[in-house]
Coordinates of C-alpha atoms in Angstrom, one line a residue:
M1423 CA 0.0 0.2 -0.1
A1424 CA 1.7 3.2 -0.6
A1425 CA 2.2 6.1 1.8
S1426 CA -0.5 9.1 1.8
K1427 CA 0.8 11.6 0.8
K1428 CA 1.6 14.5 3.0
A1429 CA -0.4 17.8 2.6
V1430 CA 1.7 20.1 1.0
L1431 CA 0.1 23.8 3.0
G1432 CA 2.8 26.3 1.8
P1433 CA 6.0 27.7 4.7
L1434 CA 4.9 27.5 7.7
V1435 CA 6.9 28.9 10.4
G1436 CA 6.8 27.3 13.7
A1437 CA 7.0 29.5 17.4
V1438 CA 8.7 29.1 20.8
D1439 CA 6.1 30.1 23.3
Q1440 CA 7.6 29.4 26.2
G1441 CA 5.7 32.2 29.3
T1442 CA 6.2 31.9 33.4
S1443 CA 3.7 29.0 33.9
S1444 CA 4.0 27.2 30.5
T1445 CA 5.9 25.8 26.9
R1446 CA 4.5 25.9 23.7
F1447 CA 4.8 25.6 20.3
L1448 CA 2.3 25.6 17.7
V1449 CA 3.2 26.6 13.3
F1450 CA 0.8 28.6 11.6
N1451 CA 0.1 28.8 7.9
S1452 CA 1.8 31.9 6.5
K1453 CA -0.8 32.0 4.0
T1454 CA -3.9 32.0 6.1
A1455 CA -2.1 32.5 9.7
E1456 CA -4.4 29.4 9.8
L1457 CA -2.9 27.5 13.7
L1458 CA -2.3 24.6 12.6
S1459 CA -0.8 21.9 15.2
H1460 CA 0.7 23.1 19.0
H1461 CA 1.9 21.8 22.3
Q1462 CA 2.0 22.7 25.7
V1463 CA 4.0 21.7 28.6
E1464 CA 3.2 23.5 32.2
I1465 CA 7.1 23.9 33.9
K1466 CA 7.5 24.2 37.6
Q1467 CA 8.3 27.7 39.7
E1468 CA 10.8 27.0 42.8
F1469 CA 9.6 29.4 46.3
P1470 CA 12.1 28.5 48.2
R1471 CA 11.4 31.8 50.6
E1472 CA 9.7 34.3 50.5
G1473 CA 8.6 36.8 48.4
W1474 CA 11.0 34.8 45.7
V1475 CA 10.5 33.0 42.4
E1476 CA 13.2 30.8 40.4
Q1477 CA 12.3 28.5 37.4
D1478 CA 15.5 25.5 36.3
P1479 CA 16.8 27.6 32.8
K1480 CA 17.7 23.4 31.6
E1481 CA 13.7 22.9 32.3
I1482 CA 12.7 25.1 30.5
L1483 CA 15.1 24.5 27.5
H1484 CA 13.5 20.0 27.8
S1485 CA 9.9 22.1 27.3
V1486 CA 11.5 23.5 24.4
Y1487 CA 12.7 21.1 23.1
E1488 CA 9.7 19.0 24.3
C1489 CA 6.9 21.4 22.9
I1490 CA 8.7 21.3 18.8
E1491 CA 9.2 16.8 19.4
K1492 CA 5.6 17.2 20.5
T1493 CA 4.5 19.3 17.4
C1494 CA 5.9 18.2 15.0
E1495 CA 4.3 14.4 15.6
K1496 CA 1.3 15.7 15.6
L1497 CA 2.6 17.8 12.4
G1498 CA 2.6 13.7 11.0
Q1499 CA -0.5 12.9 12.5
L1500 CA -2.1 15.2 9.7
N1501 CA 0.1 13.8 6.9
I1502 CA 1.4 18.0 7.1
D1503 CA 5.1 17.6 6.4
I1504 CA 7.2 19.8 8.6
S1505 CA 10.3 20.3 5.4
N1506 CA 7.7 23.6 5.1
I1507 CA 8.1 24.3 7.6
K1508 CA 10.9 27.4 7.1
A1509 CA 11.9 29.7 10.0
I1510 CA 11.5 29.9 13.7
G1511 CA 10.2 32.8 15.9
V1512 CA 10.5 33.3 19.9
S1513 CA 7.7 34.9 22.1
N1514 CA 9.0 34.4 26.2
Q1515 CA 8.8 35.7 29.8
R1516 CA 10.8 38.9 29.1
E1517 CA 13.2 39.8 32.6
T1518 CA 13.7 36.9 33.8
T1519 CA 17.4 36.7 34.7
V1520 CA 19.6 33.9 33.6
V1521 CA 23.4 33.0 33.9
W1522 CA 25.3 30.2 32.6
D1523 CA 29.0 28.9 31.3
K1524 CA 29.5 29.6 28.0
I1525 CA 32.2 26.7 28.1
T1526 CA 30.2 24.3 30.3
G1527 CA 26.4 25.6 29.2
E1528 CA 25.7 24.6 32.2
P1529 CA 23.2 28.0 34.1
L1530 CA 25.2 29.0 37.2
Y1531 CA 21.9 30.1 39.1
N1532 CA 18.5 29.4 38.7
A1533 CA 16.3 32.0 36.4
V1534 CA 15.6 34.3 38.9
A1535 CA 11.8 35.4 37.6
A1536 CA 10.8 39.4 37.4
P1537 CA 8.0 40.0 38.9
V1538 CA 5.8 38.1 36.4
S1539 CA 5.4 39.1 33.0
P1540 CA 5.4 38.4 28.8
G1541 CA 7.4 40.1 26.7
P1542 CA 7.2 42.8 24.0
S1543 CA 6.9 39.2 22.6
V1544 CA 3.3 40.3 24.5
P1545 CA 1.5 42.3 23.4
V1546 CA -1.0 44.0 25.5
A1547 CA -1.3 41.7 28.6
V1548 CA -4.0 42.5 30.6
V1549 CA -3.0 42.1 26.2
P1550 CA 6.2 37.9 35.2
S1551 CA 21.0 39.4 50.3
G1552 CA 19.8 36.5 52.1
S1553 CA 22.7 35.0 53.3
S1554 CA 21.5 31.2 52.6
V1555 CA 21.2 30.6 49.0
P1556 CA 19.3 28.4 46.7
A1557 CA 21.3 25.1 45.0
A1558 CA 22.2 25.9 41.3
G1559 CA 20.8 26.4 37.8
T1560 CA 17.7 27.9 37.8
S1561 CA 16.9 32.0 36.7
S1562 CA 15.4 34.3 38.7
V1563 CA 11.9 35.0 37.3
W1564 CA 10.6 38.6 37.1
L1565 CA 8.4 38.3 39.7
D1566 CA 11.3 37.4 42.9
L1567 CA 12.0 40.8 44.8
R1568 CA 14.8 39.3 47.0
T1569 CA 16.4 42.7 45.0
Q1570 CA 13.6 45.5 47.0
S1571 CA 17.6 46.1 48.8
T1572 CA 19.4 46.4 46.5
V1573 CA 17.3 48.4 45.0
E1574 CA 16.7 51.2 48.1
S1575 CA 20.6 50.8 47.4
L1576 CA 20.8 51.5 44.0
S1577 CA 17.8 54.6 44.7
K1578 CA 19.7 57.2 46.9
R1579 CA 22.8 57.7 44.3
I1580 CA 20.6 59.0 41.3
P1581 CA 20.3 62.5 41.7
G1582 CA 16.7 63.8 42.8
N1583 CA 17.0 66.6 39.2
N1584 CA 18.4 64.0 36.3
N1585 CA 17.0 60.3 36.6
F1586 CA 18.9 59.3 33.7
V1587 CA 17.6 55.6 33.9
K1588 CA 14.0 56.5 33.7
S1589 CA 15.2 59.1 31.0
K1590 CA 17.8 55.7 29.5
T1591 CA 15.7 52.8 29.5
G1592 CA 11.6 54.5 29.9
L1593 CA 11.9 51.9 33.2
P1594 CA 11.8 53.0 37.1
L1595 CA 14.3 51.7 39.0
S1596 CA 12.1 48.2 40.7
T1597 CA 13.0 44.6 41.3
Y1598 CA 11.8 43.5 38.2
F1599 CA 13.3 44.3 36.0
S1600 CA 16.7 41.9 34.8
A1601 CA 19.6 44.7 36.2
V1602 CA 18.7 44.3 39.7
K1603 CA 18.4 40.4 40.0
L1604 CA 21.9 39.6 37.4
R1605 CA 23.9 42.1 40.4
W1606 CA 22.3 40.6 43.2
L1607 CA 23.3 37.0 41.6
L1608 CA 26.9 38.7 41.4
D1609 CA 27.0 40.2 45.0
N1610 CA 25.5 36.5 46.5
V1611 CA 26.5 33.5 43.9
R1612 CA 30.0 32.8 43.7
K1613 CA 30.0 30.1 41.1
V1614 CA 28.8 33.8 39.3
Q1615 CA 31.4 36.4 40.5
K1616 CA 34.0 33.3 39.2
A1617 CA 32.6 33.1 36.2
V1618 CA 32.5 36.5 35.1
E1619 CA 36.4 36.8 36.3
E1620 CA 37.2 33.8 34.5
K1621 CA 36.0 35.4 31.0
R1622 CA 33.5 32.4 31.3
A1623 CA 30.3 33.7 32.5
L1624 CA 27.2 34.6 30.1
F1625 CA 23.8 36.8 30.8
G1626 CA 20.1 36.5 29.3
T1627 CA 16.9 37.2 29.5
I1628 CA 15.2 34.2 28.6
D1629 CA 15.8 35.3 24.5
S1630 CA 19.0 34.7 24.8
W1631 CA 19.5 31.2 26.7
L1632 CA 16.9 29.9 24.6
I1633 CA 18.6 30.9 21.4
W1634 CA 22.3 30.3 22.6
S1635 CA 20.8 26.8 23.4
L1636 CA 19.2 26.1 20.4
T1637 CA 21.7 27.4 17.7
G1638 CA 24.6 24.6 19.3
G1639 CA 25.2 25.6 22.8
V1640 CA 29.2 24.7 24.5
N1641 CA 29.5 24.8 20.3
G1642 CA 28.9 27.8 18.4
G1643 CA 25.9 29.2 20.1
V1644 CA 24.3 32.3 18.9
H1645 CA 24.5 34.5 22.5
C1646 CA 22.3 37.5 20.9
T1647 CA 18.5 39.6 22.3
D1648 CA 16.6 42.2 20.1
V1649 CA 15.4 45.1 20.7
T1650 CA 12.5 44.2 22.6
N1651 CA 13.5 42.5 24.9
A1652 CA 16.8 44.1 25.8
S1653 CA 14.6 47.4 26.7
R1654 CA 13.7 45.8 29.6
T1655 CA 16.6 44.7 31.1
M1656 CA 17.2 48.2 32.1
L1657 CA 21.0 48.0 30.8
F1658 CA 20.6 49.6 27.1
N1659 CA 18.9 52.1 26.0
I1660 CA 16.4 53.3 24.2
H1661 CA 17.2 56.3 22.0
S1662 CA 20.0 54.7 20.9
L1663 CA 19.1 51.5 20.8
E1664 CA 22.7 49.9 22.6
W1665 CA 24.1 49.1 25.9
D1666 CA 24.9 51.4 28.0
K1667 CA 28.3 52.2 29.1
Q1668 CA 27.0 54.8 31.8
L1669 CA 23.8 52.3 33.3
C1670 CA 25.9 49.1 32.8
E1671 CA 29.3 51.4 35.5
F1672 CA 26.1 52.2 38.0
F1673 CA 25.2 48.7 38.4
G1674 CA 28.2 47.2 38.0
I1675 CA 27.4 44.9 35.3
P1676 CA 30.0 44.0 33.1
M1677 CA 29.8 44.9 29.4
E1678 CA 30.6 41.7 28.0
I1679 CA 29.1 39.1 29.5
L1680 CA 25.8 41.2 28.1
P1681 CA 24.7 39.5 24.8
N1682 CA 24.8 40.9 20.8
V1683 CA 21.4 43.1 20.2
R1684 CA 19.6 42.2 16.7
S1685 CA 16.5 43.6 15.5
S1686 CA 14.0 41.8 16.2
S1687 CA 13.5 40.3 12.9
E1688 CA 16.0 39.2 10.8
I1689 CA 17.7 36.0 11.2
Y1690 CA 19.6 34.7 14.9
G1691 CA 21.0 31.3 14.1
L1692 CA 20.1 28.0 12.9
M1693 CA 18.3 24.9 14.2
K1694 CA 21.8 22.6 15.6
A1695 CA 18.5 19.5 17.1
G1696 CA 15.6 18.1 16.6
A1697 CA 13.2 17.7 14.8
L1698 CA 13.6 20.9 13.1
E1699 CA 17.8 20.5 13.0
G1700 CA 18.4 23.0 10.4
V1701 CA 15.8 25.8 10.7
P1702 CA 16.4 29.0 10.9
I1703 CA 15.3 31.3 13.7
S1704 CA 14.4 34.8 13.7
G1705 CA 12.2 36.4 15.1
C1706 CA 11.1 37.8 18.5
A1707 CA 8.1 40.3 17.8
A1708 CA 5.6 39.2 19.3
L1709 CA 2.9 42.4 19.8
V1710 CA 3.1 42.5 15.3
G1711 CA 0.8 39.5 15.7
Q1712 CA -2.4 41.8 17.5
M1713 CA -2.0 44.4 13.5
C1714 CA -3.5 46.9 16.0
F1715 CA -1.8 49.7 18.3
Q1716 CA -4.2 48.7 22.5
T1717 CA -4.1 46.1 23.2
S1718 CA -3.9 43.6 26.5
Q1719 CA -2.8 40.8 27.2
Y1720 CA -4.2 38.5 29.7
G1721 CA -1.5 35.6 31.2
T1722 CA 0.6 34.9 34.1
G1723 CA 0.2 38.7 34.0
C1724 CA -1.7 41.4 32.7
F1725 CA 0.2 43.7 30.2
L1726 CA -1.5 46.9 28.0
L1727 CA 0.8 48.6 25.8
C1728 CA -0.3 51.2 22.8
N1729 CA 2.5 51.2 20.1
T1730 CA 3.6 55.3 19.7
G1731 CA 4.9 54.9 17.0
H1732 CA 8.5 56.4 16.0
K1733 CA 8.1 58.1 19.3
C1734 CA 9.2 57.8 22.5
V1735 CA 6.3 58.7 24.9
F1736 CA 7.5 59.2 28.5
S1737 CA 4.3 58.9 30.9
D1738 CA 4.3 59.8 33.8
H1739 CA 1.0 58.1 35.1
G1740 CA 3.3 55.3 35.9
L1741 CA 2.9 53.6 33.0
L1742 CA 6.5 52.3 31.1
T1743 CA 8.0 53.4 27.5
T1744 CA 10.1 50.0 25.6
V1745 CA 10.2 49.5 22.1
A1746 CA 7.9 47.2 20.1
Y1747 CA 9.8 45.8 17.7
K1748 CA 12.2 46.7 15.2
L1749 CA 11.3 44.4 12.0
G1750 CA 14.6 44.3 10.1
R1751 CA 18.9 45.3 10.9
D1752 CA 17.6 48.6 8.3
K1753 CA 14.5 49.0 10.0
P1754 CA 13.3 51.8 12.0
V1755 CA 12.3 50.9 15.9
Y1756 CA 8.4 51.1 17.4
Y1757 CA 8.5 51.9 20.8
A1758 CA 5.2 51.4 23.0
L1759 CA 3.7 52.4 26.8
E1760 CA 3.2 49.7 28.4
G1761 CA 1.5 48.6 31.3
S1762 CA 2.3 45.9 34.0
V1763 CA -0.2 43.3 35.9
A1764 CA 2.4 40.8 38.2
I1765 CA -0.8 38.9 38.8
A1766 CA -3.7 38.2 37.1
G1767 CA -4.0 34.1 35.2
A1768 CA -1.5 34.4 38.3
V1769 CA -4.2 34.5 40.4
I1770 CA -6.5 31.6 39.4
R1771 CA -3.1 29.1 40.0
W1772 CA -3.1 30.1 43.8
L1773 CA -6.5 30.0 44.6
R1774 CA -6.1 26.1 42.8
D1775 CA -2.9 25.2 44.2
N1776 CA -3.1 26.9 47.6
L1777 CA -6.3 27.4 48.4
G1778 CA -7.4 24.5 46.6
I1779 CA -11.0 25.0 45.7
I1780 CA -11.1 25.1 42.3
K1781 CA -9.1 21.1 40.4
T1782 CA -8.4 22.5 37.2
S1783 CA -8.2 26.4 37.0
E1784 CA -11.1 26.1 34.1
E1785 CA -13.7 25.5 36.8
I1786 CA -13.3 29.1 38.4
E1787 CA -16.0 30.4 35.2
K1788 CA -18.2 27.8 36.1
L1789 CA -17.6 29.0 40.6
A1790 CA -18.4 32.6 39.2
K1791 CA -21.4 31.5 36.6
E1792 CA -23.0 30.3 40.0
V1793 CA -23.3 33.8 41.8
G1794 CA -22.9 36.7 39.1
T1795 CA -21.6 38.6 41.7
S1796 CA -18.9 38.8 43.8
Y1797 CA -21.5 40.3 46.5
G1798 CA -19.2 43.1 48.5
C1799 CA -16.1 40.7 47.9
Y1800 CA -12.7 42.5 46.6
F1801 CA -9.3 40.8 46.2
V1802 CA -6.4 43.0 45.5
P1803 CA -3.9 39.8 43.7
A1804 CA -0.8 41.8 45.3
F1805 CA 1.9 38.8 46.2
S1806 CA 4.7 40.6 44.6
G1807 CA 3.6 44.3 45.7
L1808 CA 1.8 46.3 42.6
Y1809 CA 2.9 47.1 39.6
A1810 CA 1.5 50.2 37.0
P1811 CA 0.3 52.7 37.5
Y1812 CA 1.5 52.5 41.7
W1813 CA 5.1 50.7 41.0
E1814 CA 4.6 49.6 45.2
P1815 CA 6.6 48.0 46.4
S1816 CA 5.0 47.1 50.6
A1817 CA 2.2 45.8 49.4
R1818 CA 1.0 42.2 49.6
G1819 CA -2.5 40.5 49.0
I1820 CA -5.9 41.3 50.8
I1821 CA -9.7 40.0 50.4
C1822 CA -11.5 42.4 51.9
G1823 CA -15.0 42.7 52.5
L1824 CA -15.5 39.2 53.6
T1825 CA -19.4 38.6 54.9
Q1826 CA -20.4 35.0 56.6
F1827 CA -23.0 34.8 53.0
T1828 CA -19.6 35.0 51.0
N1829 CA -18.5 31.3 49.8
K1830 CA -16.2 30.2 47.6
C1831 CA -18.5 31.4 44.8
H1832 CA -17.6 34.6 45.1
I1833 CA -14.1 34.7 45.9
A1834 CA -13.8 33.2 42.5
F1835 CA -15.5 36.0 41.1
A1836 CA -13.2 39.0 43.5
A1837 CA -10.0 37.5 41.4
L1838 CA -11.9 37.6 37.8
E1839 CA -13.2 41.0 39.0
A1840 CA -9.6 42.1 40.5
V1841 CA -7.7 41.4 37.1
C1842 CA -10.9 43.1 34.9
F1843 CA -10.0 46.4 37.0
Q1844 CA -6.2 45.9 37.8
T1845 CA -6.2 46.6 33.3
R1846 CA -8.8 49.5 34.4
E1847 CA -6.1 50.9 36.5
I1848 CA -3.6 51.4 33.4
L1849 CA -6.8 52.6 31.0
D1850 CA -6.9 54.9 32.6
A1851 CA -3.3 55.8 33.5
M1852 CA -2.8 54.9 29.5
N1853 CA -5.6 58.0 28.1
R1854 CA -3.9 60.4 30.1
D1855 CA -0.7 60.1 27.9
C1856 CA -2.2 59.3 25.7
G1857 CA -4.4 62.0 25.1
I1858 CA -7.5 59.9 23.2
P1859 CA -9.6 57.7 25.1
L1860 CA -9.3 53.8 23.7
S1861 CA -12.7 53.6 21.7
H1862 CA -12.3 49.4 22.6
L1863 CA -9.9 47.6 23.9
Q1864 CA -8.2 44.5 22.2
V1865 CA -7.1 41.1 24.0
D1866 CA -5.4 37.6 24.2
G1867 CA -4.5 34.9 25.9
G1868 CA -4.9 31.8 27.1
M1869 CA -7.6 34.0 29.6
T1870 CA -9.3 35.8 26.7
S1871 CA -11.4 31.7 27.0
N1872 CA -13.1 32.7 29.9
K1873 CA -16.2 34.7 28.7
I1874 CA -17.4 36.0 32.2
L1875 CA -14.1 38.1 32.6
M1876 CA -13.9 39.1 29.4
Q1877 CA -17.5 40.2 29.9
L1878 CA -16.7 42.0 33.5
Q1879 CA -14.0 43.5 31.0
A1880 CA -16.6 45.1 28.8
D1881 CA -18.2 46.0 31.8
I1882 CA -15.2 47.8 33.7
L1883 CA -14.3 49.8 31.3
Y1884 CA -17.3 51.0 30.1
I1885 CA -16.1 50.5 26.7
P1886 CA -16.7 47.2 24.5
V1887 CA -13.8 44.3 24.5
V1888 CA -12.9 43.0 21.4
K1889 CA -10.9 39.5 22.0
P1890 CA -9.3 37.2 18.0
S1891 CA -10.7 34.3 17.4
M1892 CA -7.9 32.5 17.1
P1893 CA -6.1 34.2 20.3
E1894 CA -2.5 33.2 20.4
T1895 CA -1.7 36.0 18.4
T1896 CA 1.8 36.4 21.0
A1897 CA 2.8 33.4 19.2
L1898 CA 1.6 35.3 15.6
G1899 CA 3.2 37.9 16.3
A1900 CA 7.0 36.2 17.1
A1901 CA 6.1 33.6 14.2
M1902 CA 5.0 36.6 11.7
A1903 CA 8.7 38.2 12.7
A1904 CA 9.9 35.3 11.9
G1905 CA 8.9 34.2 8.1
A1906 CA 8.9 38.1 7.5
A1907 CA 13.0 37.8 7.8
E1908 CA 12.4 34.7 5.5
G1909 CA 10.9 36.5 3.5
V1910 CA 8.0 34.0 3.4
W1911 CA 5.6 36.2 5.8
S1912 CA 5.2 39.3 4.2
L1913 CA 3.4 42.4 7.3
E1914 CA 2.0 44.4 3.9
P1915 CA -1.5 45.7 5.3
E1916 CA -2.9 44.5 2.4
D1917 CA -1.6 41.2 3.0
L1918 CA -2.7 40.6 6.3
S1919 CA -4.9 38.0 6.8
A1920 CA -8.5 39.0 8.3
V1921 CA -9.4 37.8 11.9
T1922 CA -12.2 37.1 13.0
M1923 CA -13.4 39.1 16.0
E1924 CA -15.5 38.6 19.0
R1925 CA -17.3 41.5 20.1
F1926 CA -17.8 42.1 24.7
E1927 CA -20.7 45.1 25.0
P1928 CA -21.2 46.8 28.4
Q1929 CA -23.8 45.7 29.9
I1930 CA -24.2 47.8 33.3
N1931 CA -25.4 51.0 33.4
A1932 CA -21.6 53.4 33.7
E1933 CA -22.2 54.8 37.2
E1934 CA -22.7 50.8 38.0
S1935 CA -19.6 50.2 37.0
E1936 CA -17.6 54.0 38.9
I1937 CA -19.1 52.6 42.3
R1938 CA -17.4 49.1 41.7
Y1939 CA -14.4 50.7 41.0
S1940 CA -14.5 53.2 43.0
T1941 CA -14.3 50.6 45.5
W1942 CA -11.1 48.3 43.9
K1943 CA -9.8 51.2 44.8
K1944 CA -9.9 51.7 48.8
A1945 CA -10.0 48.1 48.8
V1946 CA -6.4 49.2 46.8
M1947 CA -5.0 51.6 49.8
K1948 CA -5.9 49.2 52.5
S1949 CA -2.9 47.1 51.0
M1950 CA -0.3 49.1 50.8
G1951 CA 2.3 49.6 53.7
W1952 CA 1.7 45.5 54.2
V1953 CA 6.2 45.0 53.9
T1954 CA 8.5 48.4 55.4
T1955 CA 11.8 47.5 56.4
Q1956 CA 12.4 43.8 56.8
S1957 CA 13.3 43.1 52.9
P1958 CA 12.4 39.3 51.7
E1959 CA 17.1 38.9 50.7
S1960 CA 17.3 40.2 54.7
G1961 CA 17.4 36.4 55.7
D1962 CA 15.6 34.1 58.5
P1963 CA 13.5 37.7 60.8
S1964 CA 14.6 37.2 64.2
I1965 CA 11.8 37.3 67.0
F1966 CA 13.7 40.8 68.1
C1967 CA 12.8 42.9 64.7
S1968 CA 9.1 43.6 66.4
L1969 CA 9.7 45.4 69.7
P1970 CA 6.9 44.9 71.7
L1971 CA 7.4 41.0 71.1
G1972 CA 11.2 41.6 72.1
F1973 CA 10.0 44.6 74.9
F1974 CA 7.2 41.6 76.5
I1975 CA 10.2 39.3 76.5
V1976 CA 13.3 40.8 77.5
S1977 CA 10.8 42.6 80.1
S1978 CA 9.6 38.7 81.7
M1979 CA 12.9 37.8 82.1
V1980 CA 13.8 40.6 84.2
M1981 CA 10.5 40.7 86.3
L1982 CA 11.8 36.6 86.9
I1983 CA 15.2 37.3 87.7
G1984 CA 13.9 39.9 90.4
A1985 CA 11.2 37.8 91.7
R1986 CA 13.8 34.7 92.3
Y1987 CA 16.0 37.2 93.9
I1988 CA 13.3 38.6 96.0
S1989 CA 11.3 35.2 96.6
G1990 CA 15.0 34.1 98.0
I1991 CA 14.8 31.3 95.4
P1992 CA 18.7 30.4 94.5

């Protein structure tokens, strides 16, 4: 019997979508933007101490290989020839920090997380010194707060009338970004210090680690990043589009460990192993997939971006100025205003893994639908402090407005509302910075499949919310940038496929929307100021850090000694 003939679909493009919670590999038809197949693997987060969030870089890399292999198997079952995959793009969690040994290829520490985000490989996502050090082989994730005292120390060195860090990077000095995580690693991890001294260390965000590893690693791997990821390190000058010597000196970062900066759409290198060996990796530009200028992405974190074109707009209302994309070496750069919410989809995972009120993330929609209201319960999930527009590291999560009537359904509803209220805060700031109120919000990300959430978002914003029928626009953007570099995907407006949209209109009156929003703002104020001078990186807290408790213990000891003396007890 003759072998079945493979389907011919024209050029295909793959995309690695490496997020805080999971890794995926997706394959698209470059002519129609149709998603043909994908595979997803959930990855672990490690919490070695309060406020510390880490991931294993090797687990992340292995998850990428697994997703590529499994997706190729699925394409084979569909009779689709994987030799038609002509390029691969990368979308990744951005500020998460990795340092590895270029001689052995081994990570020198866990990836240290940024307090949670997708990356400008992610469109608007609403659109992530202690004495003891965890085991080597992890990375620093964007949600991590161990660097708060580092930030406080560095901020004292910035002149009040000359914030050169923000003017060059568009970013506030925060635990969120890579430079302070890298500074912490240099100060606290001997393996990293030694590798830097011996010129063996390489630094990168997740995209750099993956590209270096996939293109050969110790055998000629390409050490690079793109302008969008570089712009989130706090070491990159977003005007000159280069690593900045003054910034590197300020943070004490040796420039030789930094990756080469490339555009968002060019060939970085070729896959050196696996089913797609020889295929070029050639794109990092998630915002392109939205094919719009204001978008919100709902993933682990929530990110809202507004494309400001060639103009670098600085916010007066707590938003970040960042690089949106640069689609070729000789192409112009585009900038964006971004609002970042650390905890969005992560709050659902917290309800599942920490409280156990749901068994799967999908169950939250069912619980919320049962009650249709939070019944006055408000949830501020400031697990890692508050990000845009507050940038308040002292905040912590609270649930308030509880009564004896409150049950898990109301808390589930309040968790979904929290995502929407945080989006509203960012959108208000964006409207004030841009001066033009947004007429509708385009969204993407895994959480957009939750219809209760989408309707709540429309009600709380009091504008329509528009969702593409194919929600994977972050990965699509990376695929489009990669395909464009290989000449198999046209980014000309007339060549872009029309995208079917689902629209959610507000269903409550404006007054009710404002009342709920103002009550949320009260809850946010109550979440602030929970963390004072004790920082996550200052070691285990002593009971004497509490003055009243210390006074009680000391005075009790004095009274006991005095009583024994008066009674004559030896």
